[in-house]
Amino acid sequence: MLNKTQIKVRGYHLDLFQHVNNARYLEFIEEGRWAFFDEFFDDNDWMQQDLVWPVVNININFKSEANFGDVLEVQTRYTKIGNRSITMQQTIIKVPTNEIVVEADVTYVCFSKAAKAAIPFPDDFRQRVELSIAAFE
């Protein structure tokens, strides 16, 4: 599954150099992840469970700048699942040129609030993720 979320660059996204500040890209990819989860999970039932999904690593590469008025598309998909961790690939492109602005890999863990520890993914979740990953291979 690939989720595509569009964001229009506003004045408050800009820094002194009049391009999108690097910290804003983290917010953009987070918005992309939330949109992905809205589509991937049924009725946010995952938020009702004992589980939370803390981010433990982000690797981000800045490829080109974005400016006021640009329409950006955040593309989000799962790429790898381990026993307790999962990685998403997120790419931000400019619409309509498809110029890559940012590429990021985001890793998070399946964390039990009750156990206060990372735990193995539930089988039903693992199967859905594996199917999602296989769709791109």
mmCIF file with all atom_site columns, C-alpha atoms in Angstrom:
data_model
loop_
_atom_site.group_PDB
_atom_site.id
_atom_site.type_symbol
_atom_site.label_atom_id
_atom_site.label_alt_id
_atom_site.label_comp_id
_atom_site.label_asym_id
_atom_site.label_entity_id
_atom_site.label_seq_id
_atom_site.pdbx_PDB_ins_code
_atom_site.Cartn_x
_atom_site.Cartn_y
_atom_site.Cartn_z
_atom_site.occupancy
_atom_site.B_iso_or_equiv
_atom_site.pdbx_formal_charge
_atom_site.auth_seq_id
_atom_site.auth_comp_id
_atom_site.auth_asym_id
_atom_site.auth_atom_id
_atom_site.pdbx_PDB_model_num
ATOM 1   C CA . MET A 1 1   ? 0.000   0.000   0.000   1.00 0.00 ? 1   MET A CA 1
ATOM 2   C CA . LEU A 1 2   ? 1.206   3.484   -0.865  1.00 0.00 ? 2   LEU A CA 1
ATOM 3   C CA . ASN A 1 3   ? -0.433  6.483   0.749   1.00 0.00 ? 3   ASN A CA 1
ATOM 4   C CA . LYS A 1 4   ? -0.154  9.889   -0.922  1.00 0.00 ? 4   LYS A CA 1
ATOM 5   C CA . THR A 1 5   ? -0.788  13.013  1.146   1.00 0.00 ? 5   THR A CA 1
ATOM 6   C CA . GLN A 1 6   ? -0.574  16.528  -0.285  1.00 0.00 ? 6   GLN A CA 1
ATOM 7   C CA . ILE A 1 7   ? 0.625   19.570  1.631   1.00 0.00 ? 7   ILE A CA 1
ATOM 8   C CA . LYS A 1 8   ? 0.772   23.134  0.324   1.00 0.00 ? 8   LYS A CA 1
ATOM 9   C CA . VAL A 1 9   ? 3.785   25.128  1.520   1.00 0.00 ? 9   VAL A CA 1
ATOM 10  C CA . ARG A 1 10  ? 2.633   28.087  3.610   1.00 0.00 ? 10  ARG A CA 1
ATOM 11  C CA . GLY A 1 11  ? 4.531   31.122  4.850   1.00 0.00 ? 11  GLY A CA 1
ATOM 12  C CA . TYR A 1 12  ? 4.950   29.691  8.345   1.00 0.00 ? 12  TYR A CA 1
ATOM 13  C CA . HIS A 1 13  ? 6.846   26.702  6.885   1.00 0.00 ? 13  HIS A CA 1
ATOM 14  C CA . LEU A 1 14  ? 9.663   28.986  5.654   1.00 0.00 ? 14  LEU A CA 1
ATOM 15  C CA . ASP A 1 15  ? 12.916  30.025  7.283   1.00 0.00 ? 15  ASP A CA 1
ATOM 16  C CA . LEU A 1 16  ? 15.048  33.152  6.837   1.00 0.00 ? 16  LEU A CA 1
ATOM 17  C CA . PHE A 1 17  ? 16.231  31.889  3.439   1.00 0.00 ? 17  PHE A CA 1
ATOM 18  C CA . GLN A 1 18  ? 12.607  31.700  2.232   1.00 0.00 ? 18  GLN A CA 1
ATOM 19  C CA . HIS A 1 19  ? 12.578  27.936  1.711   1.00 0.00 ? 19  HIS A CA 1
ATOM 20  C CA . VAL A 1 20  ? 11.030  25.199  3.851   1.00 0.00 ? 20  VAL A CA 1
ATOM 21  C CA . ASN A 1 21  ? 12.959  24.812  7.086   1.00 0.00 ? 21  ASN A CA 1
ATOM 22  C CA . ASN A 1 22  ? 14.516  21.379  7.578   1.00 0.00 ? 22  ASN A CA 1
ATOM 23  C CA . ALA A 1 23  ? 12.562  20.763  10.798  1.00 0.00 ? 23  ALA A CA 1
ATOM 24  C CA . ARG A 1 24  ? 9.268   21.225  8.936   1.00 0.00 ? 24  ARG A CA 1
ATOM 25  C CA . TYR A 1 25  ? 9.989   18.194  6.764   1.00 0.00 ? 25  TYR A CA 1
ATOM 26  C CA . LEU A 1 26  ? 9.784   16.032  9.899   1.00 0.00 ? 26  LEU A CA 1
ATOM 27  C CA . GLU A 1 27  ? 6.283   17.418  10.453  1.00 0.00 ? 27  GLU A CA 1
ATOM 28  C CA . PHE A 1 28  ? 5.368   16.768  6.814   1.00 0.00 ? 28  PHE A CA 1
ATOM 29  C CA . ILE A 1 29  ? 6.447   13.117  6.966   1.00 0.00 ? 29  ILE A CA 1
ATOM 30  C CA . GLU A 1 30  ? 4.632   12.704  10.290  1.00 0.00 ? 30  GLU A CA 1
ATOM 31  C CA . GLU A 1 31  ? 1.456   13.983  8.633   1.00 0.00 ? 31  GLU A CA 1
ATOM 32  C CA . GLY A 1 32  ? 2.071   11.416  5.886   1.00 0.00 ? 32  GLY A CA 1
ATOM 33  C CA . ARG A 1 33  ? 2.390   8.612   8.454   1.00 0.00 ? 33  ARG A CA 1
ATOM 34  C CA . TRP A 1 34  ? -0.861  9.590   10.195  1.00 0.00 ? 34  TRP A CA 1
ATOM 35  C CA . ALA A 1 35  ? -2.674  9.652   6.850   1.00 0.00 ? 35  ALA A CA 1
ATOM 36  C CA . PHE A 1 36  ? -1.178  6.225   6.070   1.00 0.00 ? 36  PHE A CA 1
ATOM 37  C CA . PHE A 1 37  ? -2.396  4.847   9.416   1.00 0.00 ? 37  PHE A CA 1
ATOM 38  C CA . ASP A 1 38  ? -5.878  6.287   8.799   1.00 0.00 ? 38  ASP A CA 1
ATOM 39  C CA . GLU A 1 39  ? -6.007  4.268   5.593   1.00 0.00 ? 39  GLU A CA 1
ATOM 40  C CA . PHE A 1 40  ? -4.206  1.130   6.821   1.00 0.00 ? 40  PHE A CA 1
ATOM 41  C CA . PHE A 1 41  ? -6.102  0.558   10.069  1.00 0.00 ? 41  PHE A CA 1
ATOM 42  C CA . ASP A 1 42  ? -9.855  0.181   10.540  1.00 0.00 ? 42  ASP A CA 1
ATOM 43  C CA . ASP A 1 43  ? -11.493 2.995   12.503  1.00 0.00 ? 43  ASP A CA 1
ATOM 44  C CA . ASN A 1 44  ? -8.308  3.725   14.449  1.00 0.00 ? 44  ASN A CA 1
ATOM 45  C CA . ASP A 1 45  ? -8.805  0.467   16.376  1.00 0.00 ? 45  ASP A CA 1
ATOM 46  C CA . TRP A 1 46  ? -5.044  0.288   16.820  1.00 0.00 ? 46  TRP A CA 1
ATOM 47  C CA . MET A 1 47  ? -5.239  3.342   19.091  1.00 0.00 ? 47  MET A CA 1
ATOM 48  C CA . GLN A 1 48  ? -7.728  1.509   21.344  1.00 0.00 ? 48  GLN A CA 1
ATOM 49  C CA . GLN A 1 49  ? -5.379  -1.402  21.950  1.00 0.00 ? 49  GLN A CA 1
ATOM 50  C CA . ASP A 1 50  ? -2.588  -1.664  24.481  1.00 0.00 ? 50  ASP A CA 1
ATOM 51  C CA . LEU A 1 51  ? -0.084  -0.831  21.727  1.00 0.00 ? 51  LEU A CA 1
ATOM 52  C CA . VAL A 1 52  ? 1.714   2.373   20.808  1.00 0.00 ? 52  VAL A CA 1
ATOM 53  C CA . TRP A 1 53  ? 4.228   2.952   18.012  1.00 0.00 ? 53  TRP A CA 1
ATOM 54  C CA . PRO A 1 54  ? 7.147   5.161   19.098  1.00 0.00 ? 54  PRO A CA 1
ATOM 55  C CA . VAL A 1 55  ? 9.599   6.306   16.432  1.00 0.00 ? 55  VAL A CA 1
ATOM 56  C CA . VAL A 1 56  ? 13.114  5.113   17.304  1.00 0.00 ? 56  VAL A CA 1
ATOM 57  C CA . ASN A 1 57  ? 15.076  6.236   14.229  1.00 0.00 ? 57  ASN A CA 1
ATOM 58  C CA . ILE A 1 58  ? 14.713  8.650   11.317  1.00 0.00 ? 58  ILE A CA 1
ATOM 59  C CA . ASN A 1 59  ? 17.196  8.891   8.450   1.00 0.00 ? 59  ASN A CA 1
ATOM 60  C CA . ILE A 1 60  ? 16.388  11.818  6.195   1.00 0.00 ? 60  ILE A CA 1
ATOM 61  C CA . ASN A 1 61  ? 18.098  12.993  3.010   1.00 0.00 ? 61  ASN A CA 1
ATOM 62  C CA . PHE A 1 62  ? 17.375  16.447  1.645   1.00 0.00 ? 62  PHE A CA 1
ATOM 63  C CA . LYS A 1 63  ? 17.487  16.431  -2.158  1.00 0.00 ? 63  LYS A CA 1
ATOM 64  C CA . SER A 1 64  ? 16.097  19.819  -3.212  1.00 0.00 ? 64  SER A CA 1
ATOM 65  C CA . GLU A 1 65  ? 14.340  22.787  -1.690  1.00 0.00 ? 65  GLU A CA 1
ATOM 66  C CA . ALA A 1 66  ? 10.659  23.578  -1.496  1.00 0.00 ? 66  ALA A CA 1
ATOM 67  C CA . ASN A 1 67  ? 9.332   27.124  -1.543  1.00 0.00 ? 67  ASN A CA 1
ATOM 68  C CA . PHE A 1 68  ? 6.219   29.122  -0.746  1.00 0.00 ? 68  PHE A CA 1
ATOM 69  C CA . GLY A 1 69  ? 3.215   27.918  -2.701  1.00 0.00 ? 69  GLY A CA 1
ATOM 70  C CA . ASP A 1 70  ? 4.720   24.566  -3.745  1.00 0.00 ? 70  ASP A CA 1
ATOM 71  C CA . VAL A 1 71  ? 2.397   21.595  -3.512  1.00 0.00 ? 71  VAL A CA 1
ATOM 72  C CA . LEU A 1 72  ? 4.209   18.646  -1.998  1.00 0.00 ? 72  LEU A CA 1
ATOM 73  C CA . GLU A 1 73  ? 3.151   15.014  -1.984  1.00 0.00 ? 73  GLU A CA 1
ATOM 74  C CA . VAL A 1 74  ? 4.274   12.794  0.873   1.00 0.00 ? 74  VAL A CA 1
ATOM 75  C CA . GLN A 1 75  ? 4.429   9.186   -0.295  1.00 0.00 ? 75  GLN A CA 1
ATOM 76  C CA . THR A 1 76  ? 4.449   6.634   2.516   1.00 0.00 ? 76  THR A CA 1
ATOM 77  C CA . ARG A 1 77  ? 4.781   2.857   2.520   1.00 0.00 ? 77  ARG A CA 1
ATOM 78  C CA . TYR A 1 78  ? 6.094   -0.003  4.634   1.00 0.00 ? 78  TYR A CA 1
ATOM 79  C CA . THR A 1 79  ? 9.425   -1.446  3.478   1.00 0.00 ? 79  THR A CA 1
ATOM 80  C CA . LYS A 1 80  ? 10.645  -3.799  6.213   1.00 0.00 ? 80  LYS A CA 1
ATOM 81  C CA . ILE A 1 81  ? 9.267   -5.580  9.258   1.00 0.00 ? 81  ILE A CA 1
ATOM 82  C CA . GLY A 1 82  ? 11.336  -7.224  11.960  1.00 0.00 ? 82  GLY A CA 1
ATOM 83  C CA . ASN A 1 83  ? 10.226  -9.007  15.106  1.00 0.00 ? 83  ASN A CA 1
ATOM 84  C CA . ARG A 1 84  ? 9.491   -5.794  17.044  1.00 0.00 ? 84  ARG A CA 1
ATOM 85  C CA . SER A 1 85  ? 10.418  -3.001  14.626  1.00 0.00 ? 85  SER A CA 1
ATOM 86  C CA . ILE A 1 86  ? 9.075   -1.770  11.321  1.00 0.00 ? 86  ILE A CA 1
ATOM 87  C CA . THR A 1 87  ? 10.475  0.636   8.736   1.00 0.00 ? 87  THR A CA 1
ATOM 88  C CA . MET A 1 88  ? 8.586   2.984   6.447   1.00 0.00 ? 88  MET A CA 1
ATOM 89  C CA . GLN A 1 89  ? 9.974   4.740   3.409   1.00 0.00 ? 89  GLN A CA 1
ATOM 90  C CA . GLN A 1 90  ? 8.709   8.252   2.905   1.00 0.00 ? 90  GLN A CA 1
ATOM 91  C CA . THR A 1 91  ? 9.389   10.426  -0.099  1.00 0.00 ? 91  THR A CA 1
ATOM 92  C CA . ILE A 1 92  ? 8.326   14.030  -0.561  1.00 0.00 ? 92  ILE A CA 1
ATOM 93  C CA . ILE A 1 93  ? 7.993   15.163  -4.157  1.00 0.00 ? 93  ILE A CA 1
ATOM 94  C CA . LYS A 1 94  ? 6.940   18.418  -5.796  1.00 0.00 ? 94  LYS A CA 1
ATOM 95  C CA . VAL A 1 95  ? 3.670   18.262  -7.680  1.00 0.00 ? 95  VAL A CA 1
ATOM 96  C CA . PRO A 1 96  ? 3.451   18.291  -10.709 1.00 0.00 ? 96  PRO A CA 1
ATOM 97  C CA . THR A 1 97  ? 7.183   18.004  -11.557 1.00 0.00 ? 97  THR A CA 1
ATOM 98  C CA . ASN A 1 98  ? 7.823   14.847  -9.459  1.00 0.00 ? 98  ASN A CA 1
ATOM 99  C CA . GLU A 1 99  ? 11.126  16.378  -8.307  1.00 0.00 ? 99  GLU A CA 1
ATOM 100 C CA . ILE A 1 100 ? 12.278  14.590  -5.148  1.00 0.00 ? 100 ILE A CA 1
ATOM 101 C CA . VAL A 1 101 ? 12.609  16.976  -2.218  1.00 0.00 ? 101 VAL A CA 1
ATOM 102 C CA . VAL A 1 102 ? 13.154  14.533  0.677   1.00 0.00 ? 102 VAL A CA 1
ATOM 103 C CA . GLU A 1 103 ? 13.723  10.810  1.137   1.00 0.00 ? 103 GLU A CA 1
ATOM 104 C CA . ALA A 1 104 ? 13.387  9.347   4.614   1.00 0.00 ? 104 ALA A CA 1
ATOM 105 C CA . ASP A 1 105 ? 13.381  5.981   6.347   1.00 0.00 ? 105 ASP A CA 1
ATOM 106 C CA . VAL A 1 106 ? 11.468  5.937   9.624   1.00 0.00 ? 106 VAL A CA 1
ATOM 107 C CA . THR A 1 107 ? 11.736  3.030   12.072  1.00 0.00 ? 107 THR A CA 1
ATOM 108 C CA . TYR A 1 108 ? 9.434   2.502   15.001  1.00 0.00 ? 108 TYR A CA 1
ATOM 109 C CA . VAL A 1 109 ? 8.644   -0.318  17.401  1.00 0.00 ? 109 VAL A CA 1
ATOM 110 C CA . CYS A 1 110 ? 5.561   -2.133  18.615  1.00 0.00 ? 110 CYS A CA 1
ATOM 111 C CA . PHE A 1 111 ? 5.386   -1.095  22.263  1.00 0.00 ? 111 PHE A CA 1
ATOM 112 C CA . SER A 1 112 ? 3.056   -2.430  24.957  1.00 0.00 ? 112 SER A CA 1
ATOM 113 C CA . LYS A 1 113 ? 1.838   0.245   27.359  1.00 0.00 ? 113 LYS A CA 1
ATOM 114 C CA . ALA A 1 114 ? 1.064   -2.394  29.992  1.00 0.00 ? 114 ALA A CA 1
ATOM 115 C CA . ALA A 1 115 ? 4.424   -4.164  29.737  1.00 0.00 ? 115 ALA A CA 1
ATOM 116 C CA . LYS A 1 116 ? 6.310   -0.893  29.170  1.00 0.00 ? 116 LYS A CA 1
ATOM 117 C CA . ALA A 1 117 ? 8.458   -2.692  26.620  1.00 0.00 ? 117 ALA A CA 1
ATOM 118 C CA . ALA A 1 118 ? 8.770   -3.438  22.938  1.00 0.00 ? 118 ALA A CA 1
ATOM 119 C CA . ILE A 1 119 ? 6.899   -6.624  22.034  1.00 0.00 ? 119 ILE A CA 1
ATOM 120 C CA . PRO A 1 120 ? 6.587   -8.809  18.926  1.00 0.00 ? 120 PRO A CA 1
ATOM 121 C CA . PHE A 1 121 ? 3.995   -7.676  16.398  1.00 0.00 ? 121 PHE A CA 1
ATOM 122 C CA . PRO A 1 122 ? 0.578   -9.351  16.626  1.00 0.00 ? 122 PRO A CA 1
ATOM 123 C CA . ASP A 1 123 ? 0.191   -11.969 13.875  1.00 0.00 ? 123 ASP A CA 1
ATOM 124 C CA . ASP A 1 124 ? -2.730  -10.244 12.131  1.00 0.00 ? 124 ASP A CA 1
ATOM 125 C CA . PHE A 1 125 ? -0.799  -6.977  11.946  1.00 0.00 ? 125 PHE A CA 1
ATOM 126 C CA . ARG A 1 126 ? 2.353   -8.734  10.673  1.00 0.00 ? 126 ARG A CA 1
ATOM 127 C CA . GLN A 1 127 ? 0.376   -10.439 7.906   1.00 0.00 ? 127 GLN A CA 1
ATOM 128 C CA . ARG A 1 128 ? -1.188  -7.166  6.726   1.00 0.00 ? 128 ARG A CA 1
ATOM 129 C CA . VAL A 1 129 ? 2.206   -5.438  6.673   1.00 0.00 ? 129 VAL A CA 1
ATOM 130 C CA . GLU A 1 130 ? 3.870   -8.312  4.822   1.00 0.00 ? 130 GLU A CA 1
ATOM 131 C CA . LEU A 1 131 ? 1.130   -8.178  2.173   1.00 0.00 ? 131 LEU A CA 1
ATOM 132 C CA . SER A 1 132 ? 1.608   -4.424  1.874   1.00 0.00 ? 132 SER A CA 1
ATOM 133 C CA . ILE A 1 133 ? 5.386   -4.819  1.427   1.00 0.00 ? 133 ILE A CA 1
ATOM 134 C CA . ALA A 1 134 ? 4.975   -7.666  -1.093  1.00 0.00 ? 134 ALA A CA 1
ATOM 135 C CA . ALA A 1 135 ? 2.785   -5.454  -3.284  1.00 0.00 ? 135 ALA A CA 1
ATOM 136 C CA . PHE A 1 136 ? 5.896   -3.362  -4.123  1.00 0.00 ? 136 PHE A CA 1
ATOM 137 C CA . GLU A 1 137 ? 8.352   -6.200  -4.713  1.00 0.00 ? 137 GLU A CA 1
#
